[in-house]
Amino acid sequence: AELSLGKAACILTGASRGFGRSLALLLAPRLETGSVLIPVARSQGGLAELEAELRSSFPSLKVHSVQADLSTEDGLQLVLRAVQDKLPGAADLERLLVINNAGSLGDISKSFLDCPSPAEVNSYFAFNVTSALCHHILHPEGLPGAPWLVQDCRPFKSWTLYCTGKASRDMMFQVLALENPGVRVLSYAPGHLDTEMQQLARTKSADPEMREQFLRMKQSGQLLDCSVSAQKLVTLLLQDTFASGAHIDFYEL
C-alpha cells in the first residue's frame, strides 16, 4: 500500500505558484478522506485556480484557500480565523502539518554596504521571519505535533536580506524542535528551482558572478522542476525518519 499522511490538516503558505503549488498537488493524494488543506497566498487568481484543480481531482479533500498578505498582522489573523473556523469541524484529525513556504528575495540589486532603509528591512522580516514565527498561534490544543518547513539558507553575494531571513528561520525552527519534542520539525532546502524568483536572481542580482552562475544553470538545464523537488519533500514527510530540527538539502538526497 502507498504511504499516507493520514487524516490531517495541512496549512501551506506561498501556495499559488511555483514550489508551493507543486507541493499542494503532490500532498493532496497522500491526505486521507476528511483531511483539510488550507492553501495561503497573496494571489487571489492563483489560489482560485489551485483550489479548482484540487476540488476537481481530490473531491474527498476539504479545501479552504485564504488570500492573505503575511507581512501584515491582518493577514496573519485571516489565516488564524480560517484555521479556527475549519479545523474544529474536522473530527479525528491525526496530525497538523504547517508548511512555511511563503518567502521573497528582497532587494538583491544592492550589496551589503548599500544596505536598504530600516523600513525596507523591517518590511522584509515581517513577511519572511515574523510570519513564520507567529505560526505557533495556528497550533490548536489537542492535536499531535507536525512537521514544519523552512527553506534554504546559504550565503549569496548581494542577497543580504534573503540569506539573513533564511538563517533566522532555520535557527527559529531548531529552537522549536528543542522546546517541543512532540512536534516534528524539518528545514528543507529545495535546490535551485526554475521559478519566477530564479528569473529575478538571474537578472537583478548586483553581483555579476551570481547572475552568470544562474544564467549558466538555466541554459544548461540544471534548474529543477518544482514538482521534482516537492516530491522529495513529500517522500521525506511520508517516511518520517528525519531528526527533528534537521536541515536537509535536496542535493543530499
PDB file of C-alpha atoms in Angstrom:
ATOM      1  CA  ALA A   1       0.000   0.000   0.000  1.00  0.00           C
ATOM      2  CA  GLU A   2       1.140   3.551  -0.675  1.00  0.00           C
ATOM      3  CA  LEU A   3       2.255   5.579   2.302  1.00  0.00           C
ATOM      4  CA  SER A   4      -0.246   8.128   3.591  1.00  0.00           C
ATOM      5  CA  LEU A   5      -0.116  11.218   5.794  1.00  0.00           C
ATOM      6  CA  GLY A   6      -3.358  10.015   7.387  1.00  0.00           C
ATOM      7  CA  LYS A   7      -6.314  12.234   8.171  1.00  0.00           C
ATOM      8  CA  ALA A   8      -4.579  15.558   8.534  1.00  0.00           C
ATOM      9  CA  ALA A   9      -4.962  19.299   8.447  1.00  0.00           C
ATOM     10  CA  CYS A  10      -2.374  20.998   6.251  1.00  0.00           C
ATOM     11  CA  ILE A  11      -1.686  24.748   6.165  1.00  0.00           C
ATOM     12  CA  LEU A  12       0.546  25.672   3.213  1.00  0.00           C
ATOM     13  CA  THR A  13       1.748  29.239   2.645  1.00  0.00           C
ATOM     14  CA  GLY A  14       3.012  30.531  -0.703  1.00  0.00           C
ATOM     15  CA  ALA A  15       0.659  28.032  -2.339  1.00  0.00           C
ATOM     16  CA  SER A  16      -0.445  29.836  -5.501  1.00  0.00           C
ATOM     17  CA  ARG A  17       2.605  29.213  -7.704  1.00  0.00           C
ATOM     18  CA  GLY A  18       5.995  27.571  -8.022  1.00  0.00           C
ATOM     19  CA  PHE A  19       7.124  25.159  -5.339  1.00  0.00           C
ATOM     20  CA  GLY A  20       4.062  25.731  -3.121  1.00  0.00           C
ATOM     21  CA  ARG A  21       1.598  24.936  -5.905  1.00  0.00           C
ATOM     22  CA  SER A  22       3.504  21.774  -6.874  1.00  0.00           C
ATOM     23  CA  LEU A  23       3.621  20.733  -3.227  1.00  0.00           C
ATOM     24  CA  ALA A  24      -0.147  21.198  -2.768  1.00  0.00           C
ATOM     25  CA  LEU A  25      -0.902  18.945  -5.745  1.00  0.00           C
ATOM     26  CA  LEU A  26       1.525  16.256  -4.521  1.00  0.00           C
ATOM     27  CA  LEU A  27       0.376  16.354  -0.880  1.00  0.00           C
ATOM     28  CA  ALA A  28      -3.330  16.108  -1.737  1.00  0.00           C
ATOM     29  CA  PRO A  29      -3.343  12.433  -2.853  1.00  0.00           C
ATOM     30  CA  ARG A  30      -1.470  11.485   0.348  1.00  0.00           C
ATOM     31  CA  LEU A  31      -4.154  13.003   2.609  1.00  0.00           C
ATOM     32  CA  GLU A  32      -6.971  10.639   3.598  1.00  0.00           C
ATOM     33  CA  THR A  33     -10.700  11.345   3.239  1.00  0.00           C
ATOM     34  CA  GLY A  34     -11.862  14.094   5.593  1.00  0.00           C
ATOM     35  CA  SER A  35      -8.492  15.869   5.609  1.00  0.00           C
ATOM     36  CA  VAL A  36      -8.375  19.674   5.386  1.00  0.00           C
ATOM     37  CA  LEU A  37      -5.991  21.628   3.147  1.00  0.00           C
ATOM     38  CA  ILE A  38      -5.680  25.390   3.682  1.00  0.00           C
ATOM     39  CA  PRO A  39      -3.582  26.960   0.887  1.00  0.00           C
ATOM     40  CA  VAL A  40      -2.499  30.541   1.684  1.00  0.00           C
ATOM     41  CA  ALA A  41      -1.146  33.136  -0.773  1.00  0.00           C
ATOM     42  CA  ARG A  42      -1.389  36.784  -1.787  1.00  0.00           C
ATOM     43  CA  SER A  43      -2.626  35.995  -5.310  1.00  0.00           C
ATOM     44  CA  GLN A  44      -6.398  35.513  -5.459  1.00  0.00           C
ATOM     45  CA  GLY A  45      -6.263  34.315  -9.090  1.00  0.00           C
ATOM     46  CA  GLY A  46      -3.574  31.728  -8.441  1.00  0.00           C
ATOM     47  CA  LEU A  47      -5.366  30.459  -5.349  1.00  0.00           C
ATOM     48  CA  ALA A  48      -8.681  30.152  -7.206  1.00  0.00           C
ATOM     49  CA  GLU A  49      -7.038  28.095  -9.974  1.00  0.00           C
ATOM     50  CA  LEU A  50      -5.325  25.823  -7.447  1.00  0.00           C
ATOM     51  CA  GLU A  51      -8.496  25.330  -5.402  1.00  0.00           C
ATOM     52  CA  ALA A  52     -10.497  24.435  -8.527  1.00  0.00           C
ATOM     53  CA  GLU A  53      -7.874  21.869  -9.578  1.00  0.00           C
ATOM     54  CA  LEU A  54      -7.727  20.342  -6.099  1.00  0.00           C
ATOM     55  CA  ARG A  55     -11.517  20.109  -5.774  1.00  0.00           C
ATOM     56  CA  SER A  56     -11.783  18.502  -9.200  1.00  0.00           C
ATOM     57  CA  SER A  57      -9.008  15.949  -8.698  1.00  0.00           C
ATOM     58  CA  PHE A  58      -9.499  15.196  -4.988  1.00  0.00           C
ATOM     59  CA  PRO A  59     -13.222  15.534  -4.133  1.00  0.00           C
ATOM     60  CA  SER A  60     -12.835  13.859  -0.703  1.00  0.00           C
ATOM     61  CA  LEU A  61     -10.397  16.596   0.401  1.00  0.00           C
ATOM     62  CA  LYS A  62     -11.755  19.729   2.097  1.00  0.00           C
ATOM     63  CA  VAL A  63     -10.018  22.747   0.536  1.00  0.00           C
ATOM     64  CA  HIS A  64     -10.330  26.234   2.051  1.00  0.00           C
ATOM     65  CA  SER A  65      -7.978  28.758   0.469  1.00  0.00           C
ATOM     66  CA  VAL A  66      -7.083  32.037   2.198  1.00  0.00           C
ATOM     67  CA  GLN A  67      -5.904  35.154   0.376  1.00  0.00           C
ATOM     68  CA  ALA A  68      -3.657  36.955   2.851  1.00  0.00           C
ATOM     69  CA  ASP A  69      -0.568  39.162   2.981  1.00  0.00           C
ATOM     70  CA  LEU A  70       1.512  37.508   5.700  1.00  0.00           C
ATOM     71  CA  SER A  71       3.691  40.600   6.127  1.00  0.00           C
ATOM     72  CA  THR A  72       0.762  42.221   7.979  1.00  0.00           C
ATOM     73  CA  GLU A  73      -0.923  41.379  11.261  1.00  0.00           C
ATOM     74  CA  ASP A  74      -4.286  41.465   9.464  1.00  0.00           C
ATOM     75  CA  GLY A  75      -3.034  38.797   7.065  1.00  0.00           C
ATOM     76  CA  LEU A  76      -1.901  36.540   9.901  1.00  0.00           C
ATOM     77  CA  GLN A  77      -5.271  36.987  11.618  1.00  0.00           C
ATOM     78  CA  LEU A  78      -7.096  35.971   8.415  1.00  0.00           C
ATOM     79  CA  VAL A  79      -5.201  32.671   8.407  1.00  0.00           C
ATOM     80  CA  LEU A  80      -5.804  32.159  12.129  1.00  0.00           C
ATOM     81  CA  ARG A  81      -9.550  32.727  11.696  1.00  0.00           C
ATOM     82  CA  ALA A  82      -9.666  30.226   8.827  1.00  0.00           C
ATOM     83  CA  VAL A  83      -7.930  27.626  10.993  1.00  0.00           C
ATOM     84  CA  GLN A  84     -10.268  28.287  13.923  1.00  0.00           C
ATOM     85  CA  ASP A  85     -13.308  28.059  11.642  1.00  0.00           C
ATOM     86  CA  LYS A  86     -12.355  24.960   9.637  1.00  0.00           C
ATOM     87  CA  LEU A  87     -10.412  22.661  11.951  1.00  0.00           C
ATOM     88  CA  PRO A  88     -12.809  22.135  14.882  1.00  0.00           C
ATOM     89  CA  GLY A  89     -15.327  20.583  12.482  1.00  0.00           C
ATOM     90  CA  ALA A  90     -12.778  18.111  11.178  1.00  0.00           C
ATOM     91  CA  ALA A  91     -13.038  15.365  13.772  1.00  0.00           C
ATOM     92  CA  ASP A  92     -10.405  12.679  14.372  1.00  0.00           C
ATOM     93  CA  LEU A  93      -7.515  14.530  12.750  1.00  0.00           C
ATOM     94  CA  GLU A  94      -4.276  12.637  13.253  1.00  0.00           C
ATOM     95  CA  ARG A  95      -1.850  15.475  12.652  1.00  0.00           C
ATOM     96  CA  LEU A  96      -1.428  19.132  11.805  1.00  0.00           C
ATOM     97  CA  LEU A  97       1.063  19.929   9.061  1.00  0.00           C
ATOM     98  CA  VAL A  98       2.222  23.572   8.822  1.00  0.00           C
ATOM     99  CA  ILE A  99       4.412  24.314   5.800  1.00  0.00           C
ATOM    100  CA  ASN A 100       6.059  27.747   5.786  1.00  0.00           C
ATOM    101  CA  ASN A 101       6.837  28.107   2.099  1.00  0.00           C
ATOM    102  CA  ALA A 102       5.993  31.797   1.548  1.00  0.00           C
ATOM    103  CA  GLY A 103       9.026  33.979   1.010  1.00  0.00           C
ATOM    104  CA  SER A 104      10.544  36.735  -1.103  1.00  0.00           C
ATOM    105  CA  LEU A 105      14.008  37.652  -2.385  1.00  0.00           C
ATOM    106  CA  GLY A 106      14.157  41.194  -1.095  1.00  0.00           C
ATOM    107  CA  ASP A 107      16.251  43.771  -2.942  1.00  0.00           C
ATOM    108  CA  ILE A 108      19.137  41.737  -4.397  1.00  0.00           C
ATOM    109  CA  SER A 109      20.331  44.641  -6.566  1.00  0.00           C
ATOM    110  CA  LYS A 110      22.351  46.111  -3.657  1.00  0.00           C
ATOM    111  CA  SER A 111      25.468  44.898  -1.860  1.00  0.00           C
ATOM    112  CA  PHE A 112      25.727  44.607   1.935  1.00  0.00           C
ATOM    113  CA  LEU A 113      27.309  48.066   2.198  1.00  0.00           C
ATOM    114  CA  ASP A 114      24.480  49.616   0.162  1.00  0.00           C
ATOM    115  CA  CYS A 115      22.007  48.225   2.662  1.00  0.00           C
ATOM    116  CA  PRO A 116      18.346  49.180   2.334  1.00  0.00           C
ATOM    117  CA  SER A 117      16.473  51.517   4.664  1.00  0.00           C
ATOM    118  CA  PRO A 118      15.325  50.321   8.113  1.00  0.00           C
ATOM    119  CA  ALA A 119      11.722  50.420   6.868  1.00  0.00           C
ATOM    120  CA  GLU A 120      12.589  48.090   3.971  1.00  0.00           C
ATOM    121  CA  VAL A 121      14.447  45.717   6.316  1.00  0.00           C
ATOM    122  CA  ASN A 122      11.519  45.649   8.745  1.00  0.00           C
ATOM    123  CA  SER A 123       9.041  45.004   5.949  1.00  0.00           C
ATOM    124  CA  TYR A 124      11.157  42.144   4.613  1.00  0.00           C
ATOM    125  CA  PHE A 125      11.478  40.495   8.029  1.00  0.00           C
ATOM    126  CA  ALA A 126       7.772  40.910   8.764  1.00  0.00           C
ATOM    127  CA  PHE A 127       6.959  38.744   5.752  1.00  0.00           C
ATOM    128  CA  ASN A 128       9.891  36.322   5.790  1.00  0.00           C
ATOM    129  CA  VAL A 129      10.554  35.813   9.516  1.00  0.00           C
ATOM    130  CA  THR A 130       7.785  37.198  11.722  1.00  0.00           C
ATOM    131  CA  SER A 131       5.022  35.443   9.798  1.00  0.00           C
ATOM    132  CA  ALA A 132       6.746  32.073  10.295  1.00  0.00           C
ATOM    133  CA  LEU A 133       7.465  32.792  13.957  1.00  0.00           C
ATOM    134  CA  CYS A 134       3.824  33.670  14.566  1.00  0.00           C
ATOM    135  CA  HIS A 135       2.523  30.384  13.151  1.00  0.00           C
ATOM    136  CA  HIS A 136       2.662  28.952  16.673  1.00  0.00           C
ATOM    137  CA  ILE A 137      -0.790  30.523  17.041  1.00  0.00           C
ATOM    138  CA  LEU A 138      -2.055  28.042  14.454  1.00  0.00           C
ATOM    139  CA  HIS A 139      -1.404  25.020  16.663  1.00  0.00           C
ATOM    140  CA  PRO A 140      -4.752  24.029  18.231  1.00  0.00           C
ATOM    141  CA  GLU A 141      -4.750  22.279  21.598  1.00  0.00           C
ATOM    142  CA  GLY A 142      -5.174  18.525  21.458  1.00  0.00           C
ATOM    143  CA  LEU A 143      -3.669  17.934  18.004  1.00  0.00           C
ATOM    144  CA  PRO A 144      -0.478  15.893  17.805  1.00  0.00           C
ATOM    145  CA  GLY A 145       2.711  17.544  16.582  1.00  0.00           C
ATOM    146  CA  ALA A 146       3.523  18.147  12.960  1.00  0.00           C
ATOM    147  CA  PRO A 147       6.372  18.671  10.526  1.00  0.00           C
ATOM    148  CA  TRP A 148       7.085  22.327   9.755  1.00  0.00           C
ATOM    149  CA  LEU A 149       9.012  23.600   6.776  1.00  0.00           C
ATOM    150  CA  VAL A 150      11.585  26.332   6.183  1.00  0.00           C
ATOM    151  CA  GLN A 151      13.760  26.774   3.112  1.00  0.00           C
ATOM    152  CA  ASP A 152      17.360  27.308   2.090  1.00  0.00           C
ATOM    153  CA  CYS A 153      19.957  29.364   3.986  1.00  0.00           C
ATOM    154  CA  ARG A 154      23.337  29.686   2.281  1.00  0.00           C
ATOM    155  CA  PRO A 155      25.271  32.939   1.732  1.00  0.00           C
ATOM    156  CA  PHE A 156      24.993  34.552  -1.720  1.00  0.00           C
ATOM    157  CA  LYS A 157      26.616  37.858  -2.640  1.00  0.00           C
ATOM    158  CA  SER A 158      24.141  40.775  -2.721  1.00  0.00           C
ATOM    159  CA  TRP A 159      21.390  38.651  -1.104  1.00  0.00           C
ATOM    160  CA  THR A 160      21.782  40.099   2.398  1.00  0.00           C
ATOM    161  CA  LEU A 161      18.091  40.173   3.369  1.00  0.00           C
ATOM    162  CA  TYR A 162      17.278  36.816   1.789  1.00  0.00           C
ATOM    163  CA  CYS A 163      20.149  34.913   3.415  1.00  0.00           C
ATOM    164  CA  THR A 164      19.689  36.580   6.799  1.00  0.00           C
ATOM    165  CA  GLY A 165      15.978  35.794   6.750  1.00  0.00           C
ATOM    166  CA  LYS A 166      16.553  32.131   5.880  1.00  0.00           C
ATOM    167  CA  ALA A 167      19.216  31.734   8.583  1.00  0.00           C
ATOM    168  CA  SER A 168      16.825  33.299  11.102  1.00  0.00           C
ATOM    169  CA  ARG A 169      14.073  30.857  10.174  1.00  0.00           C
ATOM    170  CA  ASP A 170      16.445  27.901  10.319  1.00  0.00           C
ATOM    171  CA  MET A 171      17.530  28.757  13.877  1.00  0.00           C
ATOM    172  CA  MET A 172      13.947  29.573  14.875  1.00  0.00           C
ATOM    173  CA  PHE A 173      12.846  26.055  13.957  1.00  0.00           C
ATOM    174  CA  GLN A 174      15.840  24.461  15.689  1.00  0.00           C
ATOM    175  CA  VAL A 175      14.681  26.174  18.893  1.00  0.00           C
ATOM    176  CA  LEU A 176      11.108  24.999  18.244  1.00  0.00           C
ATOM    177  CA  ALA A 177      12.395  21.412  17.904  1.00  0.00           C
ATOM    178  CA  LEU A 178      14.357  21.651  21.172  1.00  0.00           C
ATOM    179  CA  GLU A 179      11.463  23.116  23.138  1.00  0.00           C
ATOM    180  CA  ASN A 180       8.773  20.818  21.730  1.00  0.00           C
ATOM    181  CA  PRO A 181       9.844  17.165  21.377  1.00  0.00           C
ATOM    182  CA  GLY A 182       6.250  16.316  20.405  1.00  0.00           C
ATOM    183  CA  VAL A 183       6.468  18.483  17.271  1.00  0.00           C
ATOM    184  CA  ARG A 184       8.326  17.156  14.223  1.00  0.00           C
ATOM    185  CA  VAL A 185      10.355  19.983  12.661  1.00  0.00           C
ATOM    186  CA  LEU A 186      12.090  19.907   9.273  1.00  0.00           C
ATOM    187  CA  SER A 187      14.015  22.588   7.392  1.00  0.00           C
ATOM    188  CA  TYR A 188      14.126  21.620   3.720  1.00  0.00           C
ATOM    189  CA  ALA A 189      16.356  23.312   1.132  1.00  0.00           C
ATOM    190  CA  PRO A 190      14.597  22.642  -2.192  1.00  0.00           C
ATOM    191  CA  GLY A 191      17.545  23.249  -4.513  1.00  0.00           C
ATOM    192  CA  HIS A 192      17.763  25.685  -7.424  1.00  0.00           C
ATOM    193  CA  LEU A 193      14.212  25.777  -8.782  1.00  0.00           C
ATOM    194  CA  ASP A 194      13.103  27.002 -12.208  1.00  0.00           C
ATOM    195  CA  THR A 195      10.737  29.723 -10.970  1.00  0.00           C
ATOM    196  CA  GLU A 196       9.950  33.427 -11.328  1.00  0.00           C
ATOM    197  CA  MET A 197      12.139  34.039  -8.271  1.00  0.00           C
ATOM    198  CA  GLN A 198      15.058  32.351 -10.043  1.00  0.00           C
ATOM    199  CA  GLN A 199      14.488  34.575 -13.080  1.00  0.00           C
ATOM    200  CA  LEU A 200      14.818  37.616 -10.801  1.00  0.00           C
ATOM    201  CA  ALA A 201      18.035  36.154  -9.413  1.00  0.00           C
ATOM    202  CA  ARG A 202      19.485  35.855 -12.931  1.00  0.00           C
ATOM    203  CA  THR A 203      18.593  39.383 -13.924  1.00  0.00           C
ATOM    204  CA  LYS A 204      18.599  41.535 -10.768  1.00  0.00           C
ATOM    205  CA  SER A 205      21.466  40.254  -8.582  1.00  0.00           C
ATOM    206  CA  ALA A 206      24.022  43.013  -8.015  1.00  0.00           C
ATOM    207  CA  ASP A 207      26.903  40.540  -8.226  1.00  0.00           C
ATOM    208  CA  PRO A 208      27.784  39.659 -11.850  1.00  0.00           C
ATOM    209  CA  GLU A 209      29.170  36.240 -10.866  1.00  0.00           C
ATOM    210  CA  MET A 210      25.805  35.343  -9.349  1.00  0.00           C
ATOM    211  CA  ARG A 211      23.949  36.420 -12.489  1.00  0.00           C
ATOM    212  CA  GLU A 212      26.314  34.426 -14.712  1.00  0.00           C
ATOM    213  CA  GLN A 213      26.141  31.321 -12.500  1.00  0.00           C
ATOM    214  CA  PHE A 214      22.332  31.230 -12.540  1.00  0.00           C
ATOM    215  CA  LEU A 215      22.197  32.003 -16.266  1.00  0.00           C
ATOM    216  CA  ARG A 216      24.521  29.060 -16.958  1.00  0.00           C
ATOM    217  CA  MET A 217      22.339  26.797 -14.814  1.00  0.00           C
ATOM    218  CA  LYS A 218      19.250  27.870 -16.759  1.00  0.00           C
ATOM    219  CA  GLN A 219      20.885  27.423 -20.165  1.00  0.00           C
ATOM    220  CA  SER A 220      22.347  24.001 -19.304  1.00  0.00           C
ATOM    221  CA  GLY A 221      19.082  22.645 -17.851  1.00  0.00           C
ATOM    222  CA  GLN A 222      20.412  22.395 -14.279  1.00  0.00           C
ATOM    223  CA  LEU A 223      17.479  24.217 -12.685  1.00  0.00           C
ATOM    224  CA  LEU A 224      14.993  21.877 -11.042  1.00  0.00           C
ATOM    225  CA  ASP A 225      11.342  21.491 -11.914  1.00  0.00           C
ATOM    226  CA  CYS A 226       9.361  22.395  -8.773  1.00  0.00           C
ATOM    227  CA  SER A 227       7.479  19.092  -8.794  1.00  0.00           C
ATOM    228  CA  VAL A 228      10.738  17.089  -8.677  1.00  0.00           C
ATOM    229  CA  SER A 229      11.883  18.852  -5.508  1.00  0.00           C
ATOM    230  CA  ALA A 230       8.385  18.884  -3.985  1.00  0.00           C
ATOM    231  CA  GLN A 231       8.149  15.110  -4.472  1.00  0.00           C
ATOM    232  CA  LYS A 232      11.365  14.647  -2.463  1.00  0.00           C
ATOM    233  CA  LEU A 233       9.876  16.682   0.382  1.00  0.00           C
ATOM    234  CA  VAL A 234       6.637  14.674   0.319  1.00  0.00           C
ATOM    235  CA  THR A 235       8.708  11.462   0.483  1.00  0.00           C
ATOM    236  CA  LEU A 236      10.631  12.826   3.496  1.00  0.00           C
ATOM    237  CA  LEU A 237       7.354  13.609   5.266  1.00  0.00           C
ATOM    238  CA  LEU A 238       5.865  10.199   4.454  1.00  0.00           C
ATOM    239  CA  GLN A 239       8.942   8.291   5.632  1.00  0.00           C
ATOM    240  CA  ASP A 240       9.111  10.480   8.775  1.00  0.00           C
ATOM    241  CA  THR A 241      12.590   9.292   9.738  1.00  0.00           C
ATOM    242  CA  PHE A 242      14.393  12.671   9.822  1.00  0.00           C
ATOM    243  CA  ALA A 243      15.779  14.038  13.098  1.00  0.00           C
ATOM    244  CA  SER A 244      13.501  16.825  14.329  1.00  0.00           C
ATOM    245  CA  GLY A 245      15.125  20.209  13.706  1.00  0.00           C
ATOM    246  CA  ALA A 246      17.237  18.805  10.864  1.00  0.00           C
ATOM    247  CA  HIS A 247      18.213  20.836   7.806  1.00  0.00           C
ATOM    248  CA  ILE A 248      18.047  18.605   4.710  1.00  0.00           C
ATOM    249  CA  ASP A 249      19.136  19.723   1.247  1.00  0.00           C
ATOM    250  CA  PHE A 250      17.602  18.406  -1.983  1.00  0.00           C
ATOM    251  CA  TYR A 251      21.079  17.645  -3.325  1.00  0.00           C
ATOM    252  CA  GLU A 252      21.925  15.438  -0.309  1.00  0.00           C
ATOM    253  CA  LEU A 253      19.045  13.054  -1.004  1.00  0.00           C
TER     254      LEU A 253
END
